[in-house]
Short mmCIF file of C-alpha atoms in Angstrom, two decimals:
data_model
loop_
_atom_site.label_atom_id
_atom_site.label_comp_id
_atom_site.label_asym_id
_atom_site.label_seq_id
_atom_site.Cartn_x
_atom_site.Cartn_y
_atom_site.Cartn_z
CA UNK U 88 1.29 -52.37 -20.73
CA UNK U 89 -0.68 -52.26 -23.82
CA UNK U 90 -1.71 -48.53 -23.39
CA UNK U 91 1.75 -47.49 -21.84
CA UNK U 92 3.49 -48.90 -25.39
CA UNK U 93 0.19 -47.68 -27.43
CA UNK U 94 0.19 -44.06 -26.56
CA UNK U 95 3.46 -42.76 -27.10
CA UNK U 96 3.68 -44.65 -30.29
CA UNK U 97 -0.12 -43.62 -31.62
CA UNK U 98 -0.13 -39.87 -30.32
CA UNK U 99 3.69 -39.64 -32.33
CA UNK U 100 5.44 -37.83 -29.20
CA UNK U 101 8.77 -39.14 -28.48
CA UNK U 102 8.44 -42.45 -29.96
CA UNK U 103 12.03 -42.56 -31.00
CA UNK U 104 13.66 -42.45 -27.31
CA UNK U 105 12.67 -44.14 -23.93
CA UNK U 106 12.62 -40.77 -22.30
CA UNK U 107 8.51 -41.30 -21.61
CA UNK U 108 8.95 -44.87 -20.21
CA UNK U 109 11.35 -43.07 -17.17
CA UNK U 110 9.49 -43.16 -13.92
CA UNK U 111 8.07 -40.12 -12.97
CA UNK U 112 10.53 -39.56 -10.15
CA UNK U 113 13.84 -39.48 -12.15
CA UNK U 114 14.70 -35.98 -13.87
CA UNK U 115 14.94 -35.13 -17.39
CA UNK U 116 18.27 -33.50 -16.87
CA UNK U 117 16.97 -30.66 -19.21
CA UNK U 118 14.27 -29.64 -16.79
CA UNK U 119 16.43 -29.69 -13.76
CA UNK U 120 18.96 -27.49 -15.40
CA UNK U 121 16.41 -25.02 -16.55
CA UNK U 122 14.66 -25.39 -13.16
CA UNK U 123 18.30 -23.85 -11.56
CA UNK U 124 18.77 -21.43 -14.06
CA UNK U 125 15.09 -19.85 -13.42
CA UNK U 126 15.37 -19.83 -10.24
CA UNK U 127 19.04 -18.13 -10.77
CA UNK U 128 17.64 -15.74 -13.15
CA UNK U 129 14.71 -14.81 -10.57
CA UNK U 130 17.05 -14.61 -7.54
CA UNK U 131 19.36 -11.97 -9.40
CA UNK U 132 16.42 -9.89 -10.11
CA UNK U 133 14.67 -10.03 -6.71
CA UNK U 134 17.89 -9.73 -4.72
CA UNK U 135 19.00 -6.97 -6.87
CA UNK U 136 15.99 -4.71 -7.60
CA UNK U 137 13.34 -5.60 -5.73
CA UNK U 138 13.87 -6.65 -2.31
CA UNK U 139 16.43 -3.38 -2.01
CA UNK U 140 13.37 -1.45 -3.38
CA UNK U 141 10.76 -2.85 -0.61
CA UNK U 142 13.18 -2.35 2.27
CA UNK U 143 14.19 0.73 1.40
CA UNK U 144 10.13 1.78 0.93
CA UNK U 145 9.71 0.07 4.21
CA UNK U 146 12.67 2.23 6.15
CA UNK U 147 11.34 4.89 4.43
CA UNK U 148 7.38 4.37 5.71
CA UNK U 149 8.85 3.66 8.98
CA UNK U 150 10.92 6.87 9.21
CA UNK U 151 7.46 8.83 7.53
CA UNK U 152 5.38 7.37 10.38
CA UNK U 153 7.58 8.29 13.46
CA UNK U 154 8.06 11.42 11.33
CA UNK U 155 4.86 12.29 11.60
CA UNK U 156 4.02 11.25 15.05
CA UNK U 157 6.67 13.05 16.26
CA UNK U 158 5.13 15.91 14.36
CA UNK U 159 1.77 15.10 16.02
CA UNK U 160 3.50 15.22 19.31
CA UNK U 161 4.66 18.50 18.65
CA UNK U 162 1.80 20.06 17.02
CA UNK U 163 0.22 18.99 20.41
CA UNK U 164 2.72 20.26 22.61
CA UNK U 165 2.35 23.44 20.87
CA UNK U 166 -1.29 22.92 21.45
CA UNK U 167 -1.04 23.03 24.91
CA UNK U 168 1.31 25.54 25.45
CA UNK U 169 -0.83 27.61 23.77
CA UNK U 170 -3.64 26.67 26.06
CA UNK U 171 -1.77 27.47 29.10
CA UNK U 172 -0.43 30.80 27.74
CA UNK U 173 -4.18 31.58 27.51
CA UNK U 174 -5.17 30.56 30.42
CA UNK U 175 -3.03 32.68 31.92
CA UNK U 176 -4.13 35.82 30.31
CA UNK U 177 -7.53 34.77 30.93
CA UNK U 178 -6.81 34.59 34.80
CA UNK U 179 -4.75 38.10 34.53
CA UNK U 180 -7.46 39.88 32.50
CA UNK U 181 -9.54 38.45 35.18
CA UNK U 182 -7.68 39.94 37.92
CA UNK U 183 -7.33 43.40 36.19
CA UNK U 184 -11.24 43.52 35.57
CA UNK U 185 -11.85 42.62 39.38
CA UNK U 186 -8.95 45.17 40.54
CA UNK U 187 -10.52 47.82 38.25
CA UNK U 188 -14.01 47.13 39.81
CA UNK U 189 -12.65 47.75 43.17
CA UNK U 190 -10.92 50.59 42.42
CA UNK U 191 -13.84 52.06 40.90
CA UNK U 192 -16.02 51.19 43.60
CA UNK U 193 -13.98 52.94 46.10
CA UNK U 194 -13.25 55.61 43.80
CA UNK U 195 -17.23 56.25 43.79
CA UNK U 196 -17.46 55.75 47.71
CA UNK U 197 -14.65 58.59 48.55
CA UNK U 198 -16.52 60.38 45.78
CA UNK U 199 -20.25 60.31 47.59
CA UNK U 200 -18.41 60.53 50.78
CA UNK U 201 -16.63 63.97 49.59
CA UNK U 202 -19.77 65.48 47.88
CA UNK U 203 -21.78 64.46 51.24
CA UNK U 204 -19.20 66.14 53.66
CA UNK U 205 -18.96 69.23 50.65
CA UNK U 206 -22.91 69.15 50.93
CA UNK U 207 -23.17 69.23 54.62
CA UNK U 208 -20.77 72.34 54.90
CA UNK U 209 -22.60 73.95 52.62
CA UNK U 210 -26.20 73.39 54.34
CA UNK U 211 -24.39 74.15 57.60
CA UNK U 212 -23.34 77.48 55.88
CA UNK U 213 -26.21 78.27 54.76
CA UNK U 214 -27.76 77.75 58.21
CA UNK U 215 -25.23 79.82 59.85
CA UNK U 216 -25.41 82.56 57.94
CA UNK U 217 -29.33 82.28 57.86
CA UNK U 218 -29.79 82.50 61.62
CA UNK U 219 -26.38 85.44 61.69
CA UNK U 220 -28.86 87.20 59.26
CA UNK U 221 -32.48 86.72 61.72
CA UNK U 222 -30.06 87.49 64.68
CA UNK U 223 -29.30 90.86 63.13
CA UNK U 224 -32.74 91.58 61.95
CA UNK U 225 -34.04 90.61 65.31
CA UNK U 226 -31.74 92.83 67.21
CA UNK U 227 -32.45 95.55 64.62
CA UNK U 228 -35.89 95.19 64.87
CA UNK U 229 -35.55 95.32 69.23
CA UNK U 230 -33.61 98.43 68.79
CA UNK U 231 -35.91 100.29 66.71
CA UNK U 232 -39.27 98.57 68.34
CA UNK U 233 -37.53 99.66 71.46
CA UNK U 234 -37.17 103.63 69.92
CA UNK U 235 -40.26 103.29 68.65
CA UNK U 236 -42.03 102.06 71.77
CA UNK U 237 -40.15 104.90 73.63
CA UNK U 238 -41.16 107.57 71.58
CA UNK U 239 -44.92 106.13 71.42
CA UNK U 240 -45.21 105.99 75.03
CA UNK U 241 -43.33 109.44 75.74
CA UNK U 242 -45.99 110.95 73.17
CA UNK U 243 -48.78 108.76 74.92
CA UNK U 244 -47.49 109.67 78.24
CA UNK U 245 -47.04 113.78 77.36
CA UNK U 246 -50.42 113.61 76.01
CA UNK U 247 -52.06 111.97 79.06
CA UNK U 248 -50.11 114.13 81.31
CA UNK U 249 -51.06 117.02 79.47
CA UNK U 250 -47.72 118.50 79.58
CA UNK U 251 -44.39 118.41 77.18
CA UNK U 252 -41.79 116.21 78.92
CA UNK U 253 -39.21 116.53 76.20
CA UNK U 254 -37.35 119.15 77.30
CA UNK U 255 -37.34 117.74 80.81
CA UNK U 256 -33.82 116.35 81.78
CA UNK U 257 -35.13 113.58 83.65
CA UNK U 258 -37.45 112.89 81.26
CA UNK U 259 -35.17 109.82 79.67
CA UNK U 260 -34.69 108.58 83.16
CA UNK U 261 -38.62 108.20 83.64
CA UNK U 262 -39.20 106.04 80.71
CA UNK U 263 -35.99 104.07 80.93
CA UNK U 264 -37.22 103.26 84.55
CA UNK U 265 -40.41 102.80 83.19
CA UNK U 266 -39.02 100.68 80.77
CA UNK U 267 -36.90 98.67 82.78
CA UNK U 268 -39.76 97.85 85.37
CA UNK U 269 -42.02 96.88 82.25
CA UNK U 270 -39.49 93.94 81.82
CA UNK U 271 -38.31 92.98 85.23
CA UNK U 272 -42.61 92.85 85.39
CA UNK U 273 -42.29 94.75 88.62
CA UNK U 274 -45.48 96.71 87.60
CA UNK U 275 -48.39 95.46 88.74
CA UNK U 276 -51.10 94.77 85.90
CA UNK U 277 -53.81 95.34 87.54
CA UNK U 278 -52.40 98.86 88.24
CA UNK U 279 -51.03 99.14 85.21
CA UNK U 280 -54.33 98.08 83.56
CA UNK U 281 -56.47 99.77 85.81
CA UNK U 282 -54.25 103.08 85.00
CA UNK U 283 -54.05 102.39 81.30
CA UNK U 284 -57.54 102.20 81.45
CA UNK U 285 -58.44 105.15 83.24
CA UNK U 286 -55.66 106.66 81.09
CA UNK U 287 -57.28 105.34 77.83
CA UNK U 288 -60.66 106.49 79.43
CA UNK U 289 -59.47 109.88 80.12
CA UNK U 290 -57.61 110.33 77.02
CA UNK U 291 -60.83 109.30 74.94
CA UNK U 292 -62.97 111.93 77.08
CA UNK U 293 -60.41 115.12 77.09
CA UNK N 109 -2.86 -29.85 -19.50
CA UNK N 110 -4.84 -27.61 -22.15
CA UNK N 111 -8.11 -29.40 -23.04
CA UNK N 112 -6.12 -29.58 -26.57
CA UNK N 113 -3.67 -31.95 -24.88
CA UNK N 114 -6.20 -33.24 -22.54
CA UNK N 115 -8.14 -34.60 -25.83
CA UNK N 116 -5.53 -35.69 -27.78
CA UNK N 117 -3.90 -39.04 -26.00
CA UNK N 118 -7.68 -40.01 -24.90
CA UNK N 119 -8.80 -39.73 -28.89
CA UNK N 120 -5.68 -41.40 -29.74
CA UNK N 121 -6.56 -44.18 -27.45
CA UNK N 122 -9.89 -44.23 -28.05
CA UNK N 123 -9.54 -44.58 -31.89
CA UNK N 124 -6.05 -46.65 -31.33
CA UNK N 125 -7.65 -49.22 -29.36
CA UNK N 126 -10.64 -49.32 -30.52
CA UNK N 127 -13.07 -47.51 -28.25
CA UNK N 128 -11.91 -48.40 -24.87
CA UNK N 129 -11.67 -45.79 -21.98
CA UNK N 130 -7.77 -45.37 -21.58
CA UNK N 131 -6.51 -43.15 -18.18
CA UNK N 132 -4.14 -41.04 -17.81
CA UNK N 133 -0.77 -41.87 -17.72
CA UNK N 134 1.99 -40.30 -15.99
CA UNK N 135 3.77 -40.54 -19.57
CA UNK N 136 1.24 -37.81 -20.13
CA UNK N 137 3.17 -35.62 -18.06
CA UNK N 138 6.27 -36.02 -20.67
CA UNK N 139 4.87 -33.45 -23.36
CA UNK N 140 8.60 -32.31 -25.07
CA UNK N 141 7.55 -29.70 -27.76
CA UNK N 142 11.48 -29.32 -29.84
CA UNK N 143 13.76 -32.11 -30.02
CA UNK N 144 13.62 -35.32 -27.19
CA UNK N 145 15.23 -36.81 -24.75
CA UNK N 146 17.48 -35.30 -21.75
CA UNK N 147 17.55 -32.03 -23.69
CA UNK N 148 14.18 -31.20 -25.08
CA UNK N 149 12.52 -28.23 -24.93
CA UNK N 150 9.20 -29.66 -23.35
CA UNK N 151 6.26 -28.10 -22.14
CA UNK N 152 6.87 -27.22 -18.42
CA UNK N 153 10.59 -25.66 -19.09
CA UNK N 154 8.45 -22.96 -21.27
CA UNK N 155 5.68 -22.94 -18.67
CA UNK N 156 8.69 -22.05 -16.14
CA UNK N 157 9.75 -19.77 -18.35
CA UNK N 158 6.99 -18.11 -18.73
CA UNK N 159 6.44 -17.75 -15.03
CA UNK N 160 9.97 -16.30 -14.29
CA UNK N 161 9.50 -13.59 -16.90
CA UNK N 162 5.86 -12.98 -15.64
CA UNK N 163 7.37 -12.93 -12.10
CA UNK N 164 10.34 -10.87 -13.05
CA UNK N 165 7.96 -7.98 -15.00
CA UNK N 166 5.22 -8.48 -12.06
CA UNK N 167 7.63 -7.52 -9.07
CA UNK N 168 9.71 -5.25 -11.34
CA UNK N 169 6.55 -2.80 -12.79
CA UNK N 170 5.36 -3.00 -8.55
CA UNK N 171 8.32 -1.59 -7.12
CA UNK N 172 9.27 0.46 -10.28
CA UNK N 173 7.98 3.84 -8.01
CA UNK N 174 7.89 1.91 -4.66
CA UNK N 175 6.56 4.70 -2.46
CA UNK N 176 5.32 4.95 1.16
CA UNK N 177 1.67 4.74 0.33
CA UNK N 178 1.03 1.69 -2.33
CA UNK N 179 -0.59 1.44 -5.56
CA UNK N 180 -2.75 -1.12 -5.68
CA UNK N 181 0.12 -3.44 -7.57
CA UNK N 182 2.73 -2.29 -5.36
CA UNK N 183 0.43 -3.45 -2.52
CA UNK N 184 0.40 -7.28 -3.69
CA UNK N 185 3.81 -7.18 -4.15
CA UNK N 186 4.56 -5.87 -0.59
CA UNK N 187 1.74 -8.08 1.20
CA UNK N 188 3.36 -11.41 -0.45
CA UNK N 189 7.07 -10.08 0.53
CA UNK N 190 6.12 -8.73 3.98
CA UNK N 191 4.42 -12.38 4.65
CA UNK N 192 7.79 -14.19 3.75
CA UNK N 193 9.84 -11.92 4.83
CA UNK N 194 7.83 -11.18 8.37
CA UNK N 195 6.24 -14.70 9.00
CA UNK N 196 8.23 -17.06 7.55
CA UNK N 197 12.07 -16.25 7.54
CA UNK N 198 12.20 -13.69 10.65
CA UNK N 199 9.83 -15.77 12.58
CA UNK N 200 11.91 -18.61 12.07
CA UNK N 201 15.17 -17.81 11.18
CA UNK N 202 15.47 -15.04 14.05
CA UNK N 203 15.63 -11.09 13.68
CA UNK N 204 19.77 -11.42 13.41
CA UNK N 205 19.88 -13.52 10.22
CA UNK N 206 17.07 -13.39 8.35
CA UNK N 207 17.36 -10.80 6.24
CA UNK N 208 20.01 -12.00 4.08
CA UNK N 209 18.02 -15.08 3.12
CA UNK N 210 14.64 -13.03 2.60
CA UNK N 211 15.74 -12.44 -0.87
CA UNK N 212 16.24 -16.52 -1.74
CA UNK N 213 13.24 -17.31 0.34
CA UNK N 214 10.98 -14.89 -1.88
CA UNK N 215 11.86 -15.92 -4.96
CA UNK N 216 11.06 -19.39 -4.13
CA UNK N 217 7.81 -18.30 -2.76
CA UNK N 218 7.31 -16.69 -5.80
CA UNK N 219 8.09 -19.35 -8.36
CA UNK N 220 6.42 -22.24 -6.62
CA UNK N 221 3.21 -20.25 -6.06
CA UNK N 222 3.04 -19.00 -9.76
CA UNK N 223 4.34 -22.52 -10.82
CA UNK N 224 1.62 -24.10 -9.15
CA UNK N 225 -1.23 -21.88 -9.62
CA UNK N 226 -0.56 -22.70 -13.33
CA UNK N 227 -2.00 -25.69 -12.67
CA UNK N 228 -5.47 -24.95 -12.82
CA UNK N 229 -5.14 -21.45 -14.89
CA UNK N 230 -6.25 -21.45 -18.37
CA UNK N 231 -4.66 -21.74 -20.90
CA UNK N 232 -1.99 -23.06 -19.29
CA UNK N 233 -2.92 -25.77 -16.64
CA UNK N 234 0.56 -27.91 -16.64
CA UNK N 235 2.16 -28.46 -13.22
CA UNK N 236 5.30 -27.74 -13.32
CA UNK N 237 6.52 -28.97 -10.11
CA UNK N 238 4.69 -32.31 -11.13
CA UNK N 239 7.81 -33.16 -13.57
CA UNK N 240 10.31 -34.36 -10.72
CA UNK N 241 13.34 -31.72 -12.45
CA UNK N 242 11.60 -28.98 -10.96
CA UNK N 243 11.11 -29.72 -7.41
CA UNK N 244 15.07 -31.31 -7.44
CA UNK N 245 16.38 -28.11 -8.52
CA UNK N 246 14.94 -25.86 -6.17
CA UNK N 247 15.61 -28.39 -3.49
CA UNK N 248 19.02 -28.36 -4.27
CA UNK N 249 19.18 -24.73 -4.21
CA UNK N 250 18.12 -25.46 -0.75
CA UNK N 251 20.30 -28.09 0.46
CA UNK N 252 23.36 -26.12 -1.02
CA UNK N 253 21.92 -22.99 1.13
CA UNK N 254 21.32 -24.27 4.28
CA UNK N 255 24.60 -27.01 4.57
CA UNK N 256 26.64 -24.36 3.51
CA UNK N 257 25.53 -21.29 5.86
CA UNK N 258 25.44 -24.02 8.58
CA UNK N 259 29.15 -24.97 7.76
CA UNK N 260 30.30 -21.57 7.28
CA UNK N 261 28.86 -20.08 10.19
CA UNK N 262 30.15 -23.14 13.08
CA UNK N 263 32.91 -25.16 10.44
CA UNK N 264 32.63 -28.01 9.45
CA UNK N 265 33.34 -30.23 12.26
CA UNK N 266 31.30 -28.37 14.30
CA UNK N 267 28.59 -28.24 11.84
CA UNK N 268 28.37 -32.10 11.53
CA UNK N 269 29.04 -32.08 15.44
CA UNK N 270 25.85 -30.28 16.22
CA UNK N 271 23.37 -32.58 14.45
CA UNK N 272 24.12 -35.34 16.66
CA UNK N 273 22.19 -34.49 19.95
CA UNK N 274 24.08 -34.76 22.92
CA UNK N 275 24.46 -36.10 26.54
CA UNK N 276 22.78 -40.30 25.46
CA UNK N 277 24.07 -43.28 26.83
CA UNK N 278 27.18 -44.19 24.95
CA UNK N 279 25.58 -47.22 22.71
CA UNK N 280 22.70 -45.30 21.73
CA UNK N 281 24.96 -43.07 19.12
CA UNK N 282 25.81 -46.30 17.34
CA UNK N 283 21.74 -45.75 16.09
CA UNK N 284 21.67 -41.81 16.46
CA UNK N 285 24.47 -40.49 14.15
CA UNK N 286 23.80 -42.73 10.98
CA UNK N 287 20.24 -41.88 11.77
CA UNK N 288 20.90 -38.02 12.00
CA UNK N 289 23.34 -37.56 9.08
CA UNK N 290 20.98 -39.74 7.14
CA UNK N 291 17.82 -37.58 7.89
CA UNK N 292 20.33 -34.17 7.29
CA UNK N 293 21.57 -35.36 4.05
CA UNK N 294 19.16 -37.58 2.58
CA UNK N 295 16.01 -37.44 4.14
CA UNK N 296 15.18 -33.99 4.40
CA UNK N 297 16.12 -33.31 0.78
CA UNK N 298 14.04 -36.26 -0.72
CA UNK N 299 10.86 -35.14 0.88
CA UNK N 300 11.44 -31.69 0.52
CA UNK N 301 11.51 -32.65 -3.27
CA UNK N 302 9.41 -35.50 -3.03
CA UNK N 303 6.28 -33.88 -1.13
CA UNK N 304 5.77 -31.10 -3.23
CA UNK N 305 6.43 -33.22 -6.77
CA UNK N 306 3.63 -35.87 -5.02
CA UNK N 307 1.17 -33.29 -4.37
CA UNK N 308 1.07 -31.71 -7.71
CA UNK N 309 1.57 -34.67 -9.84
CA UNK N 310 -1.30 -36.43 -7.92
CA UNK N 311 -3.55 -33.56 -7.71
CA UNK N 312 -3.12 -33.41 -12.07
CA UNK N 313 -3.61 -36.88 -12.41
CA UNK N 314 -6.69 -36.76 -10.30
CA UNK N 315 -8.05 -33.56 -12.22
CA UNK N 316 -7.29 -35.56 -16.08
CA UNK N 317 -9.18 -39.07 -14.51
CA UNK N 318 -11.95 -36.99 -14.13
CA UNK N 319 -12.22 -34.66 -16.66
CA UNK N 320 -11.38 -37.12 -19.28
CA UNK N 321 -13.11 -39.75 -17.53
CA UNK N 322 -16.02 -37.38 -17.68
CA UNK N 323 -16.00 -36.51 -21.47
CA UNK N 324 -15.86 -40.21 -22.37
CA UNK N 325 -18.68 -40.97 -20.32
CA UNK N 326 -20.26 -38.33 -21.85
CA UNK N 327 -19.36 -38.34 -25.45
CA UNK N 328 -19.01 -42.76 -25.98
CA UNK N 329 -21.47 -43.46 -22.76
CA UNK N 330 -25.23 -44.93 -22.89
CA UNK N 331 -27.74 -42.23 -21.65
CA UNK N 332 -27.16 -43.45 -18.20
CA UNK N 333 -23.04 -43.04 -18.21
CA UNK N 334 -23.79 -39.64 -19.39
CA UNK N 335 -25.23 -38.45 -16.59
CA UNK N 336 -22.25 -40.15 -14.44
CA UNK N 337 -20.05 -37.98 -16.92
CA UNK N 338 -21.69 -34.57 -15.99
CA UNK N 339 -21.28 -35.72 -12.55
CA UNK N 340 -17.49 -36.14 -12.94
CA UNK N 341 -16.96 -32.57 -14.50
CA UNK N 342 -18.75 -31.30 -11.24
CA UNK N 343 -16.61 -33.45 -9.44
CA UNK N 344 -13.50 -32.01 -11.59
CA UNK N 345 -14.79 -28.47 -10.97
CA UNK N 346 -14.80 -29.35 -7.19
CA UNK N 347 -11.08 -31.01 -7.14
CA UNK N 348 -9.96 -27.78 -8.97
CA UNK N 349 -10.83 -25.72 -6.37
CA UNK N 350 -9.14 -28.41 -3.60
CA UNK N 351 -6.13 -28.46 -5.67
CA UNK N 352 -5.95 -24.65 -6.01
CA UNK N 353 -5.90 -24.24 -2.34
CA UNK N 354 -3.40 -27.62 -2.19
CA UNK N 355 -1.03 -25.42 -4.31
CA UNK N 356 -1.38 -22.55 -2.38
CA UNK N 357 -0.15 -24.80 0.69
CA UNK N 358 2.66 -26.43 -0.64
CA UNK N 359 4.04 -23.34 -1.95
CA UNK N 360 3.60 -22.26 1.84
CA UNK N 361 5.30 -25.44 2.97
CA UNK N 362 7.94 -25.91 0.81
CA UNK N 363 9.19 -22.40 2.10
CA UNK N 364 8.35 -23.06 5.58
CA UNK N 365 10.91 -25.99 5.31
CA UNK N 366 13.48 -23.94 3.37
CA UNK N 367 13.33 -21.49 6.08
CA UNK N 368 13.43 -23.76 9.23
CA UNK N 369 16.23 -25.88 7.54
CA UNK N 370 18.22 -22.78 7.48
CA UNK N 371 16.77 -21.78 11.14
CA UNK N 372 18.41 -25.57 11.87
CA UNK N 373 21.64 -24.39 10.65
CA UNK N 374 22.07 -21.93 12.09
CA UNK N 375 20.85 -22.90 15.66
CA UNK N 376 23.54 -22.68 18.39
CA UNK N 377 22.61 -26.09 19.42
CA UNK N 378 20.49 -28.90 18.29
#
């Protein structure tokens, strides 16, 4: 009790009222009033300006974020239609390059198949015409070998003989017969050969 | 206390009564500066003051540009609102109600944690809550809240009606209802007050024994009390960080209380 009475009285603080001696749980009326009116003061500002500012912010954030996810969403929506479209065109162009392939590989089929048949005509032509051509030269060639052979024999034959058969009429009929036997090969050889010899013999003597 | 106003009563006492160690007082926590009595201007109204302008420019300048992506002020501002707005009052109040008292429930959060934080900040380190005015007046801000929301929203009769839990035996309510009305009227209010006044007044007290304690020791003390001097500064430096956190809490409580007063209120039934 010596300190409580010393202090107040030696430090000079409130010396002159009992305000100091209260016990620590009874208000100085001051305080509490002042204690109301900050917090009044306070609440008016926060309730006025600055809670309205943070909830407005947050509403505000909110709306940014779904804003934006709903922009994402889009963006990937897009995304994939995009994806699809080109899919598609990838799958067409696909198709178009395997049509065009087969077209082109049937084009070139019909195409060897055309130039074959064209070649074959042509070779078969050719052929034709080639063995027309040796038909005609052979025949030609029988004809005159025939004349030939006629008139070489006649000659032959006059000579041997010894006399002109030309102006004979039966002349033609002789070597035609003759002729004619040669290639039915009714005449013997050996006659034949034995006569052409002694012809030959006799013509090389006379 | 200011180690100006830490010093002076203990080298008033020591030179006063002739060189004895003299503890604090809770007389100490009486510091008017302008006038005395009921009406001074003493130390903690300024310190209150202080805080509510602080508080008022802090939130104020934060929110000034609010915008969707924060500054770095605008991002304490909305962490501290979004945890009394999101965990206390619509966790306890309920999604339908809450946001009318987010407002009241903020600025208490504000004031008590700036109040009590001034505790242990330089140059300031008074308590305000540990002057009894301080904690009555936002208790009754409190009291006035939640009685009349609770009245408003069931009338009166109702209101009183629904504290008293129903469907005892008959005799039992002769206990209950004085028991109930006493604990809605009285009780709830005089701890509200009381716990958070307690904890800060203590906590000071405990923070002056030592650090006064400590220069005494250190400064009047034979070689061997000095060294039990230094001790109690570390011992000071560790209670300051206790009572910071201690502050923290009972700004956390106090508006945990608030809230599920109201949340009582406003209940359907009890």
């Amino acid at each position: 009790m010596q300190h409580l009475t010393g202090i107040p009285a030696t430090v000079g603080l409130a010396s002159a009222d009992n305000t100091a001696e209260r016990l620590p749980i009874l208000p100085l009326w001051g305080e509490l009033i002042f204690g109301l009116v900050a917090f009044a003061i306070l609440y008016v500002v926060v309730s006025r300006k600055v809670v309205p500012r943070l909830e407005e912010m947050y509403a505000e954030r909110t709306a940014a974020i779904e804003g934006g996810m709903q922009h994402a969403e889009e963006a990937q929506a897009e995304a994939q239609a995009a994806l699809e479209q080109y899919q598609a065109q990838l799958h067409e162009a696909r198709a178009e390059a395997n049509r065009i392939r087969e077209d082109a590989r049937a084009q070139g089929a019909s195409i060897v198949a055309e130039m074959r048949e064209q070649a074959q005509a042509e070779a078969s032509r050719i052929a034709e015409s080639a063995k027309k051509q040796i038909d005609a030269e052979r025949q030609s060639a029988l004809v005159q070998l025939r004349a030939e052979v006629g008139g070489l024999s006649t000659e032959l034959a006059s000579r041997i003989v010894g006399e002109s058969l030309q102006q004979e009429a039966r002349q033609s009929g002789i070597i035609d017969r003759f002729l004619a036997e040669l290639e039915s090969g009714d005449i013997k050889p050996e006659k034949v050969g034995a006569a052409a010899e002694g012809e030959a013999r006799s013509g090389e003597e006379s | 206390m200011s180690p100006t106003a830490l010093a002076t009563p203990f080298l008033a006492a020591a030179s006063g009564d002739g060189g004895g160690y003299h503890a604090p007082e809770p007389q100490e926590f009486y510091q008017p500066l302008i006038g005395h009595g009921d009406w001074a201007l003493t130390r903690p109204i300024v310190v209150m003051a202080i805080s509510v302008g602080l508080i008022a420019w802090f939130l104020l300048a934060t929110t000034k540009r609010a915008s969707v992506v924060p500054s770095r002020g605008q991002w304490v501002t909305e962490a501290l609102h979004t945890f009394v707005r999101n965990s206390l009052a619509r966790d306890i109040i309920g999604s339908k109600e809450f946001l009318r008292f987010v407002p009241a429930l903020f600025t208490l959060f504000s004031i008590l944690l700036v109040n009590n934080l001034f505790g242990i900040i330089p140059p300031i380190q008074f308590p305000t809550m540990g002057r009894i005015g301080f904690p009555i007046a936002l208790t009754l801000v409190v009291y006035v809240v939640y009685h009349t929301v609770g009245i408003r929203k069931k009338g009166f009769r109702n209101y009183i009606g629904g504290m008293i839990p129903k469907g005892l035996p008959g005799p039992i309510y002769i206990l209950i209802v004085p028991l109930e009305l006493l604990t809605q009227f009285i009780t709830q209010p005089l701890t509200l007050s009381l716990r958070l006044f307690g904890n800060m007044f203590a906590g000071h007290m405990l923070l002056l024994l030592f650090i006064t304690g400590g220069q005494y020791m250190v400064i009047h003390g034979s070689i061997g009390l000095k060294f039990a001097g230094a001790g109690s500064f570390v011992m000071a430096f560790v209670l300051m960080i206790f009572e910071g956190l201690i502050e923290l809490l009972q700004a956390y409580i106090f508006t945990l209380l608030a809230a599920t007063y109201i949340a009582a209120a406003l209940a359907d039934e009890h």
